[in-house]
GROMACS .gro file of N, CA, C and O in nm:
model
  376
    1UNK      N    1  13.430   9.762  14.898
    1UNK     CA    2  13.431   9.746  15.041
    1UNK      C    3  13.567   9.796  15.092
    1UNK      O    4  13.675   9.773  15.038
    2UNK      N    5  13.548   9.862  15.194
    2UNK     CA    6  13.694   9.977  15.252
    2UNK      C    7  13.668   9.863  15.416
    2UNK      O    8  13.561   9.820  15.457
    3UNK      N    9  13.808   9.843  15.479
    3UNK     CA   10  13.863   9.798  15.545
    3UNK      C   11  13.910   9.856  15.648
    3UNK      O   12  14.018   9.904  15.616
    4UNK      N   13  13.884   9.881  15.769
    4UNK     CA   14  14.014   9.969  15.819
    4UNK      C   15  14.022   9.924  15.972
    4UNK      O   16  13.919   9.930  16.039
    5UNK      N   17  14.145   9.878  16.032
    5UNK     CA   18  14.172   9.794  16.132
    5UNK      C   19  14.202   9.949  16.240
    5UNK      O   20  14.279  10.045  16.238
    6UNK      N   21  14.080   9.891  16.333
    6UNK     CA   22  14.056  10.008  16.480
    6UNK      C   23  14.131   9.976  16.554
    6UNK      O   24  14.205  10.072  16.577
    7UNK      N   25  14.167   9.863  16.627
    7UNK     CA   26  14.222   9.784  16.716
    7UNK      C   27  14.279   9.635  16.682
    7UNK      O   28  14.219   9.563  16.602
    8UNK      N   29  14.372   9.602  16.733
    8UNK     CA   30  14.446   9.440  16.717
    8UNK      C   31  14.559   9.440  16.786
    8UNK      O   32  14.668   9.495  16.774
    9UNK      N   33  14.489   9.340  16.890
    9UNK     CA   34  14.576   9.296  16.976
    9UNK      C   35  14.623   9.125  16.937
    9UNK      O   36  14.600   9.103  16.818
   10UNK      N   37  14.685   8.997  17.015
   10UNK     CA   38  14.677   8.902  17.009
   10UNK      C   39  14.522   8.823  16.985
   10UNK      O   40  14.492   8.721  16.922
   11UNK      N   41  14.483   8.868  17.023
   11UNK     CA   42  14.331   8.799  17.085
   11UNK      C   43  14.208   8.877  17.030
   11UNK      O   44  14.095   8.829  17.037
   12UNK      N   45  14.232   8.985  16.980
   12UNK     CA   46  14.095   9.082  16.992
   12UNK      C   47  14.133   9.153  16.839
   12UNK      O   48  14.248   9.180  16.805
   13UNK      N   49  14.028   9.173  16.768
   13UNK     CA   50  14.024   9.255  16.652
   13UNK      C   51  13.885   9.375  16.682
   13UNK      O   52  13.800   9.377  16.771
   14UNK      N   53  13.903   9.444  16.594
   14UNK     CA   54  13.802   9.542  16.583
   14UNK      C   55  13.845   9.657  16.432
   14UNK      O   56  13.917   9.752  16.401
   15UNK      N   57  13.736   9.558  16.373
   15UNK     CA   58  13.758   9.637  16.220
   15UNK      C   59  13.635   9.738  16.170
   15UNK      O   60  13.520   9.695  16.174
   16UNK      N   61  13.657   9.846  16.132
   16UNK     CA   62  13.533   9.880  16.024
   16UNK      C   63  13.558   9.856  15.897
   16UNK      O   64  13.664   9.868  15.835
   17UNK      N   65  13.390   9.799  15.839
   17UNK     CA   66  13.380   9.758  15.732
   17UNK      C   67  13.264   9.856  15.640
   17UNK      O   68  13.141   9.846  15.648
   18UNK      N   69  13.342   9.949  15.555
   18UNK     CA   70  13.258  10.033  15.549
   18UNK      C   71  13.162  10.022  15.433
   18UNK      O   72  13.222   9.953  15.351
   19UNK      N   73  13.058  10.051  15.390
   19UNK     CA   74  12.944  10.048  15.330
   19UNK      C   75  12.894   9.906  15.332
   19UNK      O   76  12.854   9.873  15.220
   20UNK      N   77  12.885   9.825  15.410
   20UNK     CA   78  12.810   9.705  15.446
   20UNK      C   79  12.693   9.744  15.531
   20UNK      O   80  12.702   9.854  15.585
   21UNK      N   81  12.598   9.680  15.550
   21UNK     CA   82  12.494   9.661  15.670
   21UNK      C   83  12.427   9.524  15.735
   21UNK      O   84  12.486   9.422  15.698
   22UNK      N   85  12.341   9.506  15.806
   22UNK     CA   86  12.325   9.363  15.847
   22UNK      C   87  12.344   9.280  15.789
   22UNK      O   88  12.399   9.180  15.837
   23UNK      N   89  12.297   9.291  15.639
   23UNK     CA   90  12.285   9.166  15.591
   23UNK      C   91  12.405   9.038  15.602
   23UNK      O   92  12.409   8.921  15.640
   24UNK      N   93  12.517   9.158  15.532
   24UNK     CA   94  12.654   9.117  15.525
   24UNK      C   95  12.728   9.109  15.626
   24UNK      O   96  12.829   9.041  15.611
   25UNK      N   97  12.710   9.159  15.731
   25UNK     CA   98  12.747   9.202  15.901
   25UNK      C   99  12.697   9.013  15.953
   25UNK      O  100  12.771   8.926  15.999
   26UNK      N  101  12.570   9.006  15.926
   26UNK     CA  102  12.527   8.895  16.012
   26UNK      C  103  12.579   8.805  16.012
   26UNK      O  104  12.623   8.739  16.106
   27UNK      N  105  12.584   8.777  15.833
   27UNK     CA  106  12.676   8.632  15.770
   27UNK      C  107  12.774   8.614  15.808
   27UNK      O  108  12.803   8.501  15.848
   28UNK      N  109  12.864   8.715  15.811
   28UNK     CA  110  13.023   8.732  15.883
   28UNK      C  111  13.056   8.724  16.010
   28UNK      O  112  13.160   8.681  16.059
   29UNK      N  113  12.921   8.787  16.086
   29UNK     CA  114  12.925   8.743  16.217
   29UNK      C  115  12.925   8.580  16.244
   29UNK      O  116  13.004   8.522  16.318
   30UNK      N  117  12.841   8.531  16.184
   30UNK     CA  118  12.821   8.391  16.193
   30UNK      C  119  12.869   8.260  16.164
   30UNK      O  120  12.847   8.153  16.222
   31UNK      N  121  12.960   8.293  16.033
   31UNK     CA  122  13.100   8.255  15.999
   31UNK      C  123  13.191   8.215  16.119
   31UNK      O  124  13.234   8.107  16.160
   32UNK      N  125  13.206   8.381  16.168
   32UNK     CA  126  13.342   8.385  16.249
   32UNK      C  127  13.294   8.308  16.430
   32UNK      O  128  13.381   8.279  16.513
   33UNK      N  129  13.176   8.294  16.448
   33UNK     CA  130  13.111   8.214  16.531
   33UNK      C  131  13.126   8.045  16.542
   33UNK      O  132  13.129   7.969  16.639
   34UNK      N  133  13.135   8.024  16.405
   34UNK     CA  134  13.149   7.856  16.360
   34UNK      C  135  13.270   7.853  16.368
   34UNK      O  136  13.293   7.734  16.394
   35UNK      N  137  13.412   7.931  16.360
   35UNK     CA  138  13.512   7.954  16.342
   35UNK      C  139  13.623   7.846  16.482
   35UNK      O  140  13.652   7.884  16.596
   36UNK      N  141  13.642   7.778  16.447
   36UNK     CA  142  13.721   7.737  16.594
   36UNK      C  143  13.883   7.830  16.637
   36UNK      O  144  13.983   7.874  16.580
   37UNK      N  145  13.828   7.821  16.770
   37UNK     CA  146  13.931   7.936  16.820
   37UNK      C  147  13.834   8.089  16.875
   37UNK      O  148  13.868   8.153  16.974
   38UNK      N  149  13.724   8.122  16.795
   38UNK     CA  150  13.707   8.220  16.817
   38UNK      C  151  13.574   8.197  16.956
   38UNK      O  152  13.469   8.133  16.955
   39UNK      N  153  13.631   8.270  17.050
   39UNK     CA  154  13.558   8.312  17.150
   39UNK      C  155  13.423   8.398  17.152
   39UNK      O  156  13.338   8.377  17.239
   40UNK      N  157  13.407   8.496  17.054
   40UNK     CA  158  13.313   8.626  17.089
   40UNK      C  159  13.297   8.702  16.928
   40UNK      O  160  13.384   8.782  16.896
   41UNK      N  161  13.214   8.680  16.858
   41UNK     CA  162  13.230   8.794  16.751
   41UNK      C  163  13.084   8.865  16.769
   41UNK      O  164  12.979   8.806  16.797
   42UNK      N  165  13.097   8.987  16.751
   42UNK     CA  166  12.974   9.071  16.763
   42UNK      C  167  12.997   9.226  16.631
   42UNK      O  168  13.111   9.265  16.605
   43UNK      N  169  12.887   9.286  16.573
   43UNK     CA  170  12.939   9.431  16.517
   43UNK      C  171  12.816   9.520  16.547
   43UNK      O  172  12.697   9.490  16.547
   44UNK      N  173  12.881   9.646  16.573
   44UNK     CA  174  12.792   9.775  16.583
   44UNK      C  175  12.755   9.857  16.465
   44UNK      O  176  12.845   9.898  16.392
   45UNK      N  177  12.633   9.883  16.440
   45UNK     CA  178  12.597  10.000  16.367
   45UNK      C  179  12.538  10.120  16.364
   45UNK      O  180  12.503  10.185  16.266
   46UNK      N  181  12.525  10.157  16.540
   46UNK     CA  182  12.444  10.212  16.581
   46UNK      C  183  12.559  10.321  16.606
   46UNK      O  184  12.667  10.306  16.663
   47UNK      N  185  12.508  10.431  16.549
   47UNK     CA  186  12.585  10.542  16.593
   47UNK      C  187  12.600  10.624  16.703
   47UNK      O  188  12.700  10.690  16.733
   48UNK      N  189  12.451  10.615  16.787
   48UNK     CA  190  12.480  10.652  16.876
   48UNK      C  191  12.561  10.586  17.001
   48UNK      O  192  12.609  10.647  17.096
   49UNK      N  193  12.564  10.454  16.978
   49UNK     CA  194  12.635  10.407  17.103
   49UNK      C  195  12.824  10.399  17.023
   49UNK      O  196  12.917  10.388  17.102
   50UNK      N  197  12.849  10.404  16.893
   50UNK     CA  198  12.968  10.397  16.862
   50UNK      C  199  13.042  10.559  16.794
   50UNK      O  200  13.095  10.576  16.685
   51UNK      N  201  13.021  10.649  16.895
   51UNK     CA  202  13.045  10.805  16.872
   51UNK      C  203  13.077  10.874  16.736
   51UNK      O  204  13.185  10.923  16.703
   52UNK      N  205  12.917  10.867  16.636
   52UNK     CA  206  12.908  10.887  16.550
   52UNK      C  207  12.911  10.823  16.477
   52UNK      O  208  12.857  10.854  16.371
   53UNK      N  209  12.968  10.710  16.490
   53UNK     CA  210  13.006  10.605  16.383
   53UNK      C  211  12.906  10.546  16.295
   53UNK      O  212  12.807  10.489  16.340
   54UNK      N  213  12.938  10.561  16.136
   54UNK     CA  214  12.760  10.491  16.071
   54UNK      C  215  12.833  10.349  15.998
   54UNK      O  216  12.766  10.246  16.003
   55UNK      N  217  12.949  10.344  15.939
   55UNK     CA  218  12.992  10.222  15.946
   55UNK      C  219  13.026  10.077  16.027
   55UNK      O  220  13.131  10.062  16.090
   56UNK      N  221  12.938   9.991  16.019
   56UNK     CA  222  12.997   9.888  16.077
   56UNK      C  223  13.112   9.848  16.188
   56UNK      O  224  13.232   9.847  16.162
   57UNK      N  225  13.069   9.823  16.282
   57UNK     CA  226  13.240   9.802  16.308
   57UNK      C  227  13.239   9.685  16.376
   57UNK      O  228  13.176   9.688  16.482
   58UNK      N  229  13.313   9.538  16.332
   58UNK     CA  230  13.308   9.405  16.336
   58UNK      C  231  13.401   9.404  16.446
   58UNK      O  232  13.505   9.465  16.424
   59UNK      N  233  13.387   9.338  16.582
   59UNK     CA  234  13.477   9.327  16.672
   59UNK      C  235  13.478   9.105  16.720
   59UNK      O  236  13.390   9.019  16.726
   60UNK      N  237  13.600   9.106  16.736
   60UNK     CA  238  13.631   8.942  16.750
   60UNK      C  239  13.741   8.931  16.834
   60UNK      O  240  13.848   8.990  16.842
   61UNK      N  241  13.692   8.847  16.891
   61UNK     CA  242  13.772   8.762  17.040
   61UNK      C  243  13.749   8.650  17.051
   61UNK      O  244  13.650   8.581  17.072
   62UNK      N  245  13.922   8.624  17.023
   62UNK     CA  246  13.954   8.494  16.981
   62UNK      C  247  14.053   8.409  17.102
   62UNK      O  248  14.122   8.473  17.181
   63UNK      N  249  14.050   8.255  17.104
   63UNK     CA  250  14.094   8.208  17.218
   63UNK      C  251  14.265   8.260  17.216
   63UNK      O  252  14.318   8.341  17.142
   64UNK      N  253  14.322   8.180  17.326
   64UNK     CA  254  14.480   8.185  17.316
   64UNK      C  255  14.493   8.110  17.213
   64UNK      O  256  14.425   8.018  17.167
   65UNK      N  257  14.623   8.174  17.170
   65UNK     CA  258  14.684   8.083  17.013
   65UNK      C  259  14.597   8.122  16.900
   65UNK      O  260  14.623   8.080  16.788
   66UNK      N  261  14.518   8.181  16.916
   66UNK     CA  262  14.479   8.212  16.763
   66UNK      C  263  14.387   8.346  16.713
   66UNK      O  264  14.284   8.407  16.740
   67UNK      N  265  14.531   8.347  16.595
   67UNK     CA  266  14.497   8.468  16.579
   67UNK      C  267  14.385   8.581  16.469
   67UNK      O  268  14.370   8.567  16.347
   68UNK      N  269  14.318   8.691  16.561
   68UNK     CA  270  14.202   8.715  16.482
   68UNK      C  271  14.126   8.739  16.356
   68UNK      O  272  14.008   8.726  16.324
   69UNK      N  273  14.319   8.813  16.248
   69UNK     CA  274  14.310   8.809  16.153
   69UNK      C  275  14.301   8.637  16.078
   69UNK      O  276  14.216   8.588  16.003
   70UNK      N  277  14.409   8.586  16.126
   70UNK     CA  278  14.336   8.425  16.062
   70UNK      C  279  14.183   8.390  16.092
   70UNK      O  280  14.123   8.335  16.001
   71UNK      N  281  14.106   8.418  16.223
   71UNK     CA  282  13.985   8.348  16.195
   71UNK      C  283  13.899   8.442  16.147
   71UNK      O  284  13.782   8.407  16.137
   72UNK      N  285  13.937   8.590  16.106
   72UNK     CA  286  13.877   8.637  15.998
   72UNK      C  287  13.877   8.579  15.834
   72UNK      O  288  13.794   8.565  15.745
   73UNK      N  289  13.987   8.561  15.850
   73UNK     CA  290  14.048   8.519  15.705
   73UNK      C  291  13.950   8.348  15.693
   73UNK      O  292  13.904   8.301  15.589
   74UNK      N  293  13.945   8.311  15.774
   74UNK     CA  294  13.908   8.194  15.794
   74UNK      C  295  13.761   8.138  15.734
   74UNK      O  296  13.722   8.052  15.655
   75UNK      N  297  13.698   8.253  15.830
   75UNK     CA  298  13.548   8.281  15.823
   75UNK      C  299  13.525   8.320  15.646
   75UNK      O  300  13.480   8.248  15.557
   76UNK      N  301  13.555   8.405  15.643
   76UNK     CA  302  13.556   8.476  15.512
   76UNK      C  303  13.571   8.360  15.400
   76UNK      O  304  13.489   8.357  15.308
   77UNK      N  305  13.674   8.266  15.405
   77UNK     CA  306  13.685   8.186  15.286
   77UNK      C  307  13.567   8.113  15.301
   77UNK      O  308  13.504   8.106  15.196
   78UNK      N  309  13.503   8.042  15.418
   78UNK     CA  310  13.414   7.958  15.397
   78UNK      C  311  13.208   8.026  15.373
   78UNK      O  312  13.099   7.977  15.344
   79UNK      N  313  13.261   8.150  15.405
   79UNK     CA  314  13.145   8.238  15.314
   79UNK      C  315  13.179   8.248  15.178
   79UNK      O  316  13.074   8.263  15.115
   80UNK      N  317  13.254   8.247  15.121
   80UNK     CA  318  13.307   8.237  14.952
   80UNK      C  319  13.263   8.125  14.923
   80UNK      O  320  13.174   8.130  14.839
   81UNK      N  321  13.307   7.967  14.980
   81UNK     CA  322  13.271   7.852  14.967
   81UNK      C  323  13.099   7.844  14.945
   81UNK      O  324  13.037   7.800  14.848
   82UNK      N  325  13.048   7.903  15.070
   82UNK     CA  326  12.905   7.864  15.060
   82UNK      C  327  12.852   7.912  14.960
   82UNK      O  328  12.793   7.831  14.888
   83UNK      N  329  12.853   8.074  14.913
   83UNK     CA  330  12.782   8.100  14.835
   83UNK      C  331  12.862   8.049  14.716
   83UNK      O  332  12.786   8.071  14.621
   84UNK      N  333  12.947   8.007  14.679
   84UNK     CA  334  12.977   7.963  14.507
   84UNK      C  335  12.868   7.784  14.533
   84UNK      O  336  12.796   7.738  14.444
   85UNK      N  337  12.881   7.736  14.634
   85UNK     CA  338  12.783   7.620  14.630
   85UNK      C  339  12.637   7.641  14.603
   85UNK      O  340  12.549   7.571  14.552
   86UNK      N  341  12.643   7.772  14.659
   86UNK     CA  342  12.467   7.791  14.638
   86UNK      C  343  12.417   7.865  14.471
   86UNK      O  344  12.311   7.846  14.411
   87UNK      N  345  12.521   7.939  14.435
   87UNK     CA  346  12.501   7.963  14.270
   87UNK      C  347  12.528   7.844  14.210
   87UNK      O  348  12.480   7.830  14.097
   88UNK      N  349  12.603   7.741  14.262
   88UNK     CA  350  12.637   7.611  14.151
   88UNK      C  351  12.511   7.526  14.182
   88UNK      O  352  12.494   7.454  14.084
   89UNK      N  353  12.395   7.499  14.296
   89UNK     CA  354  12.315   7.423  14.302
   89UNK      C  355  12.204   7.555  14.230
   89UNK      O  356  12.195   7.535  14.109
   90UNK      N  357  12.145   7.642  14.260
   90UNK     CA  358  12.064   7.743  14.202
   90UNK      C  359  12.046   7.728  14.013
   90UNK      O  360  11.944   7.748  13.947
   91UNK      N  361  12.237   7.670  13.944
   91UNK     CA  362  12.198   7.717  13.810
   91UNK      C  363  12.156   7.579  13.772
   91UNK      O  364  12.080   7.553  13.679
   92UNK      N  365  12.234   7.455  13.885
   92UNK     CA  366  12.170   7.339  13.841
   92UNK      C  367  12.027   7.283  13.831
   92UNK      O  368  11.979   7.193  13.763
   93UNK      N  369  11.952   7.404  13.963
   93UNK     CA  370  11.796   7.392  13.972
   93UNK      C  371  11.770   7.445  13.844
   93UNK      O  372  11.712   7.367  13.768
   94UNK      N  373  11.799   7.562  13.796
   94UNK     CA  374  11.771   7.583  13.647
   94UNK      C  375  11.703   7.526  13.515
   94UNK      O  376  11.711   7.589  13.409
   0.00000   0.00000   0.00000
């Protein structure tokens, strides 16, 4: 997974995340939704409305005081969390 920061301001991120698609887009979206602090997360994959663009591009708006790379960072750990819970209940269904 390639990274690459479009925009960052105080308040506002806008990353592409390249070779991902919904699946992984959604979860992260939804993460950073539960996220306190964060105002707005949404991502594009549509190329025609993002001028050519076929990678992802994750955009987040976050309240005052907090900042977007933390409630990325944020989001992200507690998607790590969930899924190691869900392989640790899955091998216990086993």
């Amino acid at each position: 997974m390639e990274l690459r920061v479009i925009d960052k301001t105080d308040e506002e991120l806008r990353l592409e995340i390249a070779g991902e698609d919904h699946t992984f887009m959604n979860v992260i979206k939804g993460a950073l939704l539960e996220t306190p602090g964060v105002a707005a997360a949404t991502y594009d994959v549509n190329p025609e409305q993002s001028g050519g663009q076929t990678d992802p591009i994750l955009s987040v708006k976050t309240e005052s005081g907090t900042d977007p790379l933390d409630a990325l960072a944020d989001a992200s750990q507690r998607v790590q969390d969930l899924s190691s819970d869900f392989t640790s209940a899955f091998e216990a269904a086993l």
